[in-house]
CSV table of C-alpha atoms and ligand atoms in Angstrom, one decimal:
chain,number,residue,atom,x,y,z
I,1,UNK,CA,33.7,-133.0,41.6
I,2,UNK,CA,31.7,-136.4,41.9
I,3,UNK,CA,27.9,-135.5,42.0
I,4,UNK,CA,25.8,-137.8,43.7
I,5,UNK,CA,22.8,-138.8,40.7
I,6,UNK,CA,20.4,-140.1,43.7
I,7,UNK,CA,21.0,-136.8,45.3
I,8,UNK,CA,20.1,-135.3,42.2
I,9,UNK,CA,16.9,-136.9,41.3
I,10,UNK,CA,16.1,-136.8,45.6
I,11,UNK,CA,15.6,-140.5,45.4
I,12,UNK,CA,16.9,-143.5,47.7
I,13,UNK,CA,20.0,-145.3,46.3
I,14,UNK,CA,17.7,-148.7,46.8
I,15,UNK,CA,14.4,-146.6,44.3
I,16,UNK,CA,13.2,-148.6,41.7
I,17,UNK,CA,13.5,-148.1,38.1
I,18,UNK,CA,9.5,-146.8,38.4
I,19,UNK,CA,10.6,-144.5,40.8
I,20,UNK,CA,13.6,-142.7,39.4
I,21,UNK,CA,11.2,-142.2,36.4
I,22,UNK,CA,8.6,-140.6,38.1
I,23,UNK,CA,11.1,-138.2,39.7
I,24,UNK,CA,12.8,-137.5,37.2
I,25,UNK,CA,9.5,-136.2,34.9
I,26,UNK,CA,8.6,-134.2,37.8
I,27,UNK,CA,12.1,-132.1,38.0
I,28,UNK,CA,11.9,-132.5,34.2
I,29,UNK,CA,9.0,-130.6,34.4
I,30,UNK,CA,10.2,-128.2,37.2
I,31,UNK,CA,13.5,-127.0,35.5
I,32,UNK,CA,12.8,-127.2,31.9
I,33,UNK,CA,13.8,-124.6,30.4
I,34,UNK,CA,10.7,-123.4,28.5
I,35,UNK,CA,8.9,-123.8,31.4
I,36,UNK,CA,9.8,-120.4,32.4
I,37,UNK,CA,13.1,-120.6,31.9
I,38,UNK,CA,14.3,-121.3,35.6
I,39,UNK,CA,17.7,-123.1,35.2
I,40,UNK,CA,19.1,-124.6,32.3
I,41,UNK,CA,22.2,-126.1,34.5
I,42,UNK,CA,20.0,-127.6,36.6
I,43,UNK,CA,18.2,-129.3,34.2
I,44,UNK,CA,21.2,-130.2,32.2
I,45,UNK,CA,22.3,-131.8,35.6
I,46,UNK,CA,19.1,-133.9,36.1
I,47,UNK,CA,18.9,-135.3,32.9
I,48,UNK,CA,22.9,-136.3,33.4
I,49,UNK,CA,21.3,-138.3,36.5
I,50,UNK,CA,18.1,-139.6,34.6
I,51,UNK,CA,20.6,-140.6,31.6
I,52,UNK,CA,22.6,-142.7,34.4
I,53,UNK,CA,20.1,-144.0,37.1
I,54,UNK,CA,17.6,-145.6,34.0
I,55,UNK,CA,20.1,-147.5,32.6
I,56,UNK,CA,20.4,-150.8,34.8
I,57,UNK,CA,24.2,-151.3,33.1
I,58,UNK,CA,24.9,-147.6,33.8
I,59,UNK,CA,23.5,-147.4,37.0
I,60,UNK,CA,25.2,-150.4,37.8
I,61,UNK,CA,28.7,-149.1,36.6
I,62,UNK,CA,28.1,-146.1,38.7
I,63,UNK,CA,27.1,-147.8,41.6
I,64,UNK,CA,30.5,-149.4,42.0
I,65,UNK,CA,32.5,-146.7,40.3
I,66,UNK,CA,30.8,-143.4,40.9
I,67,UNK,CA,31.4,-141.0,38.3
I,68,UNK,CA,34.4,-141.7,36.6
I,69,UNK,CA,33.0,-143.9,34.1
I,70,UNK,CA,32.4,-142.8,30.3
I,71,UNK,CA,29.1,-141.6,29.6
I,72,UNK,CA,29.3,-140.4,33.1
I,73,UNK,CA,30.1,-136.0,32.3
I,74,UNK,CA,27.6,-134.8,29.8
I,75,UNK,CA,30.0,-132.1,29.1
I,76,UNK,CA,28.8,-132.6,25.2
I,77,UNK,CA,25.7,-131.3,26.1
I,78,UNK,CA,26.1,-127.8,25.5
I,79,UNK,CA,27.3,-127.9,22.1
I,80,UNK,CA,25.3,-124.5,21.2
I,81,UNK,CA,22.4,-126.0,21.5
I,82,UNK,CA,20.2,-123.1,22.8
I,83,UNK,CA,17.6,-124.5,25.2
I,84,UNK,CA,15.1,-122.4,23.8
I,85,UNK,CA,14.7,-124.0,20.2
I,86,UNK,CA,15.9,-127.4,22.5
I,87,UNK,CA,17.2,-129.5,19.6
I,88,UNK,CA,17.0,-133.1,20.4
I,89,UNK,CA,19.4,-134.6,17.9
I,90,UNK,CA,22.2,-131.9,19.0
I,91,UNK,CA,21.4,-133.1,22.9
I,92,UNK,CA,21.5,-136.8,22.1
I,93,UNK,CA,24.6,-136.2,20.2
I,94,UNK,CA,26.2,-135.1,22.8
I,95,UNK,CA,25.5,-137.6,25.5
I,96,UNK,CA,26.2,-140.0,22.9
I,97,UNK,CA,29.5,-138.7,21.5
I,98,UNK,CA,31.9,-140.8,23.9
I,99,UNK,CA,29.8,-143.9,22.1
I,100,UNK,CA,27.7,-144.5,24.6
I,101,UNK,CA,24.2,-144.7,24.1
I,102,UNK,CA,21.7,-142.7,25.4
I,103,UNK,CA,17.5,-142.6,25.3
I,104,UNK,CA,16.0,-140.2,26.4
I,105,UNK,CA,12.6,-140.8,23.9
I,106,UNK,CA,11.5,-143.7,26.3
I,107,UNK,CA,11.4,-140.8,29.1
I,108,UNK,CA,10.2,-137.4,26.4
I,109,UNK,CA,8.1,-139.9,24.9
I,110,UNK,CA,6.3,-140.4,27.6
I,111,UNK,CA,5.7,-136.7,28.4
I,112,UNK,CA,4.9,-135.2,25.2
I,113,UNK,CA,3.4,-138.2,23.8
I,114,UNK,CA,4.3,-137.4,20.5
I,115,UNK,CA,5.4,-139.9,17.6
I,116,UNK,CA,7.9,-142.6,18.1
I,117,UNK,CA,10.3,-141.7,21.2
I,118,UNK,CA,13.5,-142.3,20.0
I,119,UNK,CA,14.9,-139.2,17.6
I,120,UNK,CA,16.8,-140.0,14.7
I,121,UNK,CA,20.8,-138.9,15.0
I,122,UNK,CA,21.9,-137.0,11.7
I,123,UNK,CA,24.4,-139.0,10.6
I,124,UNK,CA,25.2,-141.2,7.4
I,125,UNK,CA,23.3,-144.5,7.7
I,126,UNK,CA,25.5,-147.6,8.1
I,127,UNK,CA,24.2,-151.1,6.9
I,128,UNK,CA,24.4,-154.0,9.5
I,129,UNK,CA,27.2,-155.9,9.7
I,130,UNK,CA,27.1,-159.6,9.4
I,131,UNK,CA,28.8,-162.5,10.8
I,132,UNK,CA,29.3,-166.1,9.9
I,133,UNK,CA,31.0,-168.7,10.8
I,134,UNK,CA,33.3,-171.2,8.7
I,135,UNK,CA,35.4,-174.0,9.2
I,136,UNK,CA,38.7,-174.8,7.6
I,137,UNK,CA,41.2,-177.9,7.6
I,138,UNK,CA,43.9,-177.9,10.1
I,139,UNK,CA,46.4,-177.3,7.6
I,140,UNK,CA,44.8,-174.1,5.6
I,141,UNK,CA,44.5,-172.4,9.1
I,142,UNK,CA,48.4,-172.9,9.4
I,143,UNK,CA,49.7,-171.7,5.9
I,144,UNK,CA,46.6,-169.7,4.6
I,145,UNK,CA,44.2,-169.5,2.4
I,146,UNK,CA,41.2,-168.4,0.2
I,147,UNK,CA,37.7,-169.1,0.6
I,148,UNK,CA,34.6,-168.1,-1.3
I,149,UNK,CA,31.3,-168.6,0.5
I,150,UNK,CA,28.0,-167.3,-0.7
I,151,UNK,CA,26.1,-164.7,1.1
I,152,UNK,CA,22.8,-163.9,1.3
I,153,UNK,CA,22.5,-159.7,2.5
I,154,UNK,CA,21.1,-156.5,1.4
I,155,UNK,CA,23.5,-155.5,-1.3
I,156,UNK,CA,23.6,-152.1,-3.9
I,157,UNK,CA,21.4,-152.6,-7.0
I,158,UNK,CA,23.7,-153.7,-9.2
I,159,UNK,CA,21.4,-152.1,-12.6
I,160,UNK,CA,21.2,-148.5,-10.7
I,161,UNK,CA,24.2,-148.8,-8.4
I,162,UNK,CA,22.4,-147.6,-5.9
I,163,UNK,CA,21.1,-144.5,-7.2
I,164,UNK,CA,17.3,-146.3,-7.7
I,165,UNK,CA,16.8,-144.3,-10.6
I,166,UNK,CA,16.2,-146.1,-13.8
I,167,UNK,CA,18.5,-146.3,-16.5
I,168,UNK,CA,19.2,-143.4,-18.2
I,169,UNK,CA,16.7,-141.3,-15.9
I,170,UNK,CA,17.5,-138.3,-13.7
I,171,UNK,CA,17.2,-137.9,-9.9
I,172,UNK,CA,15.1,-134.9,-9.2
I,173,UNK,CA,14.9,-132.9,-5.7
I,174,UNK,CA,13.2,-134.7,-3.3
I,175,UNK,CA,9.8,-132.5,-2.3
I,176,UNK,CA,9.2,-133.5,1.0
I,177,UNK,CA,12.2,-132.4,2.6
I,178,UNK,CA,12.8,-129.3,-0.4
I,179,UNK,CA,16.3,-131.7,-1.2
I,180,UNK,CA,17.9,-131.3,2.4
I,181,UNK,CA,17.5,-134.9,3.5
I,182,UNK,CA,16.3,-134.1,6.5
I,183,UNK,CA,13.0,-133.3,8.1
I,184,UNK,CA,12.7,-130.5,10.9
I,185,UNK,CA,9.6,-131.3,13.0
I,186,UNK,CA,8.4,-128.7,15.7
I,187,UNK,CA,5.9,-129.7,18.6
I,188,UNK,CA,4.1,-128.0,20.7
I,189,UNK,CA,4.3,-129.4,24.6
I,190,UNK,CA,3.0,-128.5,27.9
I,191,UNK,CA,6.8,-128.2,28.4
I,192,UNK,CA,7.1,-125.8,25.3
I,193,UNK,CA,8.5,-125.9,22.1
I,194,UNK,CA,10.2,-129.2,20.9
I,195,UNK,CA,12.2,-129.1,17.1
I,196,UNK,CA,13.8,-132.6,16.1
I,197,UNK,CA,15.3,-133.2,13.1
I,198,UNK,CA,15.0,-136.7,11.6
I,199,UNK,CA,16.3,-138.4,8.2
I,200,UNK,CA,13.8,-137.5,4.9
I,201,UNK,CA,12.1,-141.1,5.0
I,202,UNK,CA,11.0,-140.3,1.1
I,203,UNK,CA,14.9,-139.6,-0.1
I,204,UNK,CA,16.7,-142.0,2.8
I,205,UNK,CA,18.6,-138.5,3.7
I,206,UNK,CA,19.5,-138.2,-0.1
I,207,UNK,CA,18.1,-135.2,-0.7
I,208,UNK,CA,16.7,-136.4,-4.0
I,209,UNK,CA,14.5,-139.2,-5.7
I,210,UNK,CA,14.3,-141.1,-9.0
I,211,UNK,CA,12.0,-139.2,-11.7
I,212,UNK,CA,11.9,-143.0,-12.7
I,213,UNK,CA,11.9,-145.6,-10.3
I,214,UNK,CA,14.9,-148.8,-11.0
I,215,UNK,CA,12.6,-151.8,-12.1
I,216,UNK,CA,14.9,-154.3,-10.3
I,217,UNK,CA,14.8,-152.2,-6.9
I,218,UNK,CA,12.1,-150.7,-7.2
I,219,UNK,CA,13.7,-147.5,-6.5
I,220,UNK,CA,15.1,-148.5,-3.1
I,221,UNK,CA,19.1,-148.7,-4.1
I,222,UNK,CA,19.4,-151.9,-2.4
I,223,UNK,CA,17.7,-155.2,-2.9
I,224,UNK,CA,18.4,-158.5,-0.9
I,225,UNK,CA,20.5,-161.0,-3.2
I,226,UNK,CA,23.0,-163.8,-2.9
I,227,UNK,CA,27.1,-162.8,-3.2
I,228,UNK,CA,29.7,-164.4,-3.9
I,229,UNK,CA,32.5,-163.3,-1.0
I,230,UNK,CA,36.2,-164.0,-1.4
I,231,UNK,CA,38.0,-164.2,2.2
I,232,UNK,CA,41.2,-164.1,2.5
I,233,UNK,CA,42.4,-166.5,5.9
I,234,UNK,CA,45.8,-165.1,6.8
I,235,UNK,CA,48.1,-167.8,7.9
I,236,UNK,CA,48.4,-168.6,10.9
I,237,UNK,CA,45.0,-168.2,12.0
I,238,UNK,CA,44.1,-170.2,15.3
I,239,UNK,CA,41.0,-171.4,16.0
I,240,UNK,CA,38.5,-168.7,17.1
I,241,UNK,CA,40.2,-165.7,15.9
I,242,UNK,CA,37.7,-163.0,13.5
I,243,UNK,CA,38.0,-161.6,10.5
I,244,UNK,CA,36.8,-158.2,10.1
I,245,UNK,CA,36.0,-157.4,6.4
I,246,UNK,CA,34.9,-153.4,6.5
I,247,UNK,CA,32.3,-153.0,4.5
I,248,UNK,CA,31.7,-156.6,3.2
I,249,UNK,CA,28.5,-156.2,5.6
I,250,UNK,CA,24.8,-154.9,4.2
I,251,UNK,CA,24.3,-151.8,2.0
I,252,UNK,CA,22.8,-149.1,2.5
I,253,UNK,CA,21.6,-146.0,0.4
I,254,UNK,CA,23.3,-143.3,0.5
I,255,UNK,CA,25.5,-144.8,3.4
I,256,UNK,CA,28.2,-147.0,4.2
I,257,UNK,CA,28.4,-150.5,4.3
I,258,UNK,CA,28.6,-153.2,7.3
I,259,UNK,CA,31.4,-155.0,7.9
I,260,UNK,CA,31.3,-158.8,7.6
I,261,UNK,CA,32.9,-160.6,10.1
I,262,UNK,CA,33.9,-164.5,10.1
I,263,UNK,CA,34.6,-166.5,12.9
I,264,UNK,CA,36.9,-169.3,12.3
I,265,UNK,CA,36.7,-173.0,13.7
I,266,UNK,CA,39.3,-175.0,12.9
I,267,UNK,CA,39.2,-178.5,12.2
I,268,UNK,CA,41.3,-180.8,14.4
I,269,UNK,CA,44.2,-182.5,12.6
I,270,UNK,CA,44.7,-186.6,12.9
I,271,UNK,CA,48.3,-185.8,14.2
I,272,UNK,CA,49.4,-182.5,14.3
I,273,UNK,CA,48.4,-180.1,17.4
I,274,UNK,CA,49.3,-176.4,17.7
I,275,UNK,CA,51.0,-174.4,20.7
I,276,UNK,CA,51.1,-170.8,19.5
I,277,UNK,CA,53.7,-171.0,16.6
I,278,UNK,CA,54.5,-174.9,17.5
I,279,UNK,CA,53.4,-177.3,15.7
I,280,UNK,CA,52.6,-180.7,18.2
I,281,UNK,CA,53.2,-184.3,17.3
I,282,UNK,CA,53.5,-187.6,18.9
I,283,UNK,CA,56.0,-190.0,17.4
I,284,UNK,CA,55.3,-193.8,18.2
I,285,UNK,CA,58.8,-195.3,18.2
I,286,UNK,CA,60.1,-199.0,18.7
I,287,UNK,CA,61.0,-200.1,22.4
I,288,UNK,CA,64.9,-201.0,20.7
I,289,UNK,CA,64.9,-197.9,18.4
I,290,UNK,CA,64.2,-195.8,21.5
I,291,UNK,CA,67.3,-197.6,23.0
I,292,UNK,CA,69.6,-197.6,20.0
I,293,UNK,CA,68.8,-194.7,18.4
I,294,UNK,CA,67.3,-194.2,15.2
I,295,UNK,CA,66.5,-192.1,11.9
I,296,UNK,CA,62.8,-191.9,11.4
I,297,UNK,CA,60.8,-190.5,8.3
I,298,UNK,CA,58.4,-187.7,9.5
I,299,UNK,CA,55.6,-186.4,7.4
I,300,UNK,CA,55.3,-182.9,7.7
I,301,UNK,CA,52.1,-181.1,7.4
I,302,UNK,CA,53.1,-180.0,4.0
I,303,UNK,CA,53.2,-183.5,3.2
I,304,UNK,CA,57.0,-183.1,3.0
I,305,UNK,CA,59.2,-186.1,4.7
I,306,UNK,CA,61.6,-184.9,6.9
I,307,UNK,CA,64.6,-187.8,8.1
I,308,UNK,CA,64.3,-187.3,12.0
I,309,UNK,CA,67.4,-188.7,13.8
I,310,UNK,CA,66.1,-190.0,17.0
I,311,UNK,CA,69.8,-190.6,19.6
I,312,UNK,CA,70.1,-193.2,21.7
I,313,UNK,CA,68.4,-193.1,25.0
I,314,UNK,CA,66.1,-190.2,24.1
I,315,UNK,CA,63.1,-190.0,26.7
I,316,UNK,CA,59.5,-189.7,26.0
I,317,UNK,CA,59.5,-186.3,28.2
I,318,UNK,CA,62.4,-185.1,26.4
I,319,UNK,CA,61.2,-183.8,23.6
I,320,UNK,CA,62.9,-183.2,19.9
I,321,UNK,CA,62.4,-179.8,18.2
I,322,UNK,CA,62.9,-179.5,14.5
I,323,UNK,CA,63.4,-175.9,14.2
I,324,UNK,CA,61.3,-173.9,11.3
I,325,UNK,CA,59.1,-176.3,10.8
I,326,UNK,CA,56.4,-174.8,13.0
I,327,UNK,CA,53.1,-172.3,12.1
I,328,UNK,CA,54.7,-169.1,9.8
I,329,UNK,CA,53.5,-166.0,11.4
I,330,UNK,CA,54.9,-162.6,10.7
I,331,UNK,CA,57.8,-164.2,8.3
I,332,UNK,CA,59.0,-166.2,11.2
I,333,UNK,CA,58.2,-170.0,11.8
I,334,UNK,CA,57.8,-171.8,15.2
I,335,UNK,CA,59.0,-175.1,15.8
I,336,UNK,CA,57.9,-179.0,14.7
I,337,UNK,CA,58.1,-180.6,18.1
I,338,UNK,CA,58.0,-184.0,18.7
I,339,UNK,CA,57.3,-186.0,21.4
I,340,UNK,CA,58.2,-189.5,21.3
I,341,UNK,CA,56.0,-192.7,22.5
I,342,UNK,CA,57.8,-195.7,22.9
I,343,UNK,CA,55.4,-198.6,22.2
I,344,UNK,CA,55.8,-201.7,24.0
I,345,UNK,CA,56.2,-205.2,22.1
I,346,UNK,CA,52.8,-206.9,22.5
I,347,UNK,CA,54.9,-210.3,22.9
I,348,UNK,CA,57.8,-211.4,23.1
I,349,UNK,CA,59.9,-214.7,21.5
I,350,UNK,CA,61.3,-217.1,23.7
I,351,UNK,CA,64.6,-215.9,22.1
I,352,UNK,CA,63.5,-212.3,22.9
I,353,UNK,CA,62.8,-213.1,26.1
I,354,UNK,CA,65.7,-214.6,27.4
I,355,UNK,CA,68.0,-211.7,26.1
I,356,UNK,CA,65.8,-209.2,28.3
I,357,UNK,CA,66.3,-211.9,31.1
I,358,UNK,CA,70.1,-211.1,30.5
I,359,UNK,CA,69.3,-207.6,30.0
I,360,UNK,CA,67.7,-207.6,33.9
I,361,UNK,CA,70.5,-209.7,35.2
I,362,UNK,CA,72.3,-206.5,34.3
I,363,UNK,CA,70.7,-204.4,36.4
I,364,UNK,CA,68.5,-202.6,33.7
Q,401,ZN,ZN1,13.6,-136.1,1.1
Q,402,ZN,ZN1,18.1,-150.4,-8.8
């Protein structure tokens, strides 16, 4: 059963951003459940449409979908959070659990004016991922190979691992949030009673500090430092493609790592081109050879030389294909194929010319 969000809110499918606001904080106010304790569904249905309607992607989505788009249900809603003891985190959670995110501090914030909109999700902190770019050779892209580039990121403190304790000192429980991690905070709204629970900020959600701080990272766990990063580049690679490294990204405490991602560009190669798992060459070849036929050393990428027979009367547009020669992928190779160009004599002998004379007399 689609519900209509505009409907909803009782605003115009053309209202502004300002104006789905403003309706929404007055039904926010009207069917909050605190305020009296009128209709928890309804609210829970408004709030669906506020969620929806403020995001311009969102609203846009639904706009030429309707509901069946994810984010759309807040079925995750309920998750026994009692609207009494309303427990943001638990509400956000549940809007957010198909990965979509979802704010409602820019709208609460507004009405209970109270500190920094946007709750805090209790979850383990993740570091940011990073991405860089590098540039190999033609030929390393095709059969692999190992690079080490230094980065420059928020890594564990290598003297504390982490811990930002010193050496040889304990962690004791963390006072300000009694070694939970977490801090509850209740306040008091004309809409009633609002608890969040957000990440200790003393502890980072650790639950416990250093008795003595780490001299090198001054307690923190992490410091910002160059590393040294091996990357592995598969073979095969084309030009373009990303490599995820899980957890290669920044640190954090008590957390898990970013993943580092690299872009690759690859560098063009003087003759070899690639199609998928062919490898692409042009082979210049002699006016008579093209004729006659010919064998014709070929210089692989591997620097190999490979004796190409070229037949008689082989046409540019027909091209040769020396099988397993191509890009390895998966433990199976493409194909070397080569196109021939037949290059012209720039002049020609008297003698020369006269037997091409002979040769057009022929009908040729
Ligand atoms: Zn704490
Ligand atoms: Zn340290």
């Amino acid at each position: 059963m689609a519900k209509d969000y505009y409907n909803v809110l009782g605003v115009d499918k053309r209202a502004s951003k300002d104006d789905i606001k403003k309706a929404f904080r007055k039904l926010a106010h009207k069917y909050h459940p605190d305020k009296g304790g009128t209709d928890e569904a309804k609210f829970k249905e408004i709030t669906e449409a506020y969620s929806v309607l403020s995001d311009d992607r969102k609203r846009r989505e639904y706009d030429a979908y309707g509901q069946a788009f994810p984010g759309g249900s807040a079925g995750g809603a309920q998750g026994g959070s009692p609207f009494g003891g309303f427990d943001f985190s638990q509400f956000q959670q549940g809007f957010g659990g198909q990965g979509v995110e979802f704010d409602l501090g820019d709208i609460f914030g507004d009405i209970f004016s109270g500190r920094g909109g946007r709750q805090q999700q209790q979850q383990t902190p993740r570091g940011r991922d990073i991405s860089i770019d590098l540039e190999i050779p033609f030929k390393d892209a095709v059969f692999g190979t190992t690079r080490t580039v230094l980065i420059a990121k928020v890594s564990l403190c290598s003297l504390c691992h982490g811990t930002g304790a010193k050496h040889g000192t304990e962690l004791e429980k963390c006072t300000t949030c009694n070694g939970s991690g977490r801090v509850h905070e209740t306040r008091n709204s004309i809409l009633g009673q609002f608890t969040s629970v957000r990440t200790c900020t003393a502890c980072d959600g650790t639950g416990k500090i250093p008795k003595e701080k780490c001299p090198e990272c001054k307690g923190h766990g992490t410091l910002r430092k160059q590393e040294e990063i091996k990357i592995h580049i598969p073979t095969g690679i084309d030009n373009g493609e990303m490599i995820r490294m899980q957890g290669q990204g920044e640190a954090v405490k008590a957390g898990i790592a970013g993943d580092l991602y690299v872009k690759i560009h690859v560098k063009p190669h003087a003759t070899f081109r690639r199609d998928g798992t062919n490898l692409i060459m042009d082979l210049p070849v002699k006016l008579t050879d093209a004729l006659l036929g010919t064998i014709v050393p070929v210089e692989t990428l591997e620097g190999k030389t490979l004796e190409v027979k070229i037949p008689p009367m082989k046409r540019p547009e027909e091209l040769l294909r020396v099988a397993g020669k191509g890009i390895p992928i998966d433990g199976s190779h493409g194909d070397l194929i080569i196109r021939l160009e037949v290059a012209l004599p720039h002049k020609l002998s008297g003698k020369a010319k006269k037997t091409v004379e002979d040769l057009k007399s022929e009908g040729l």
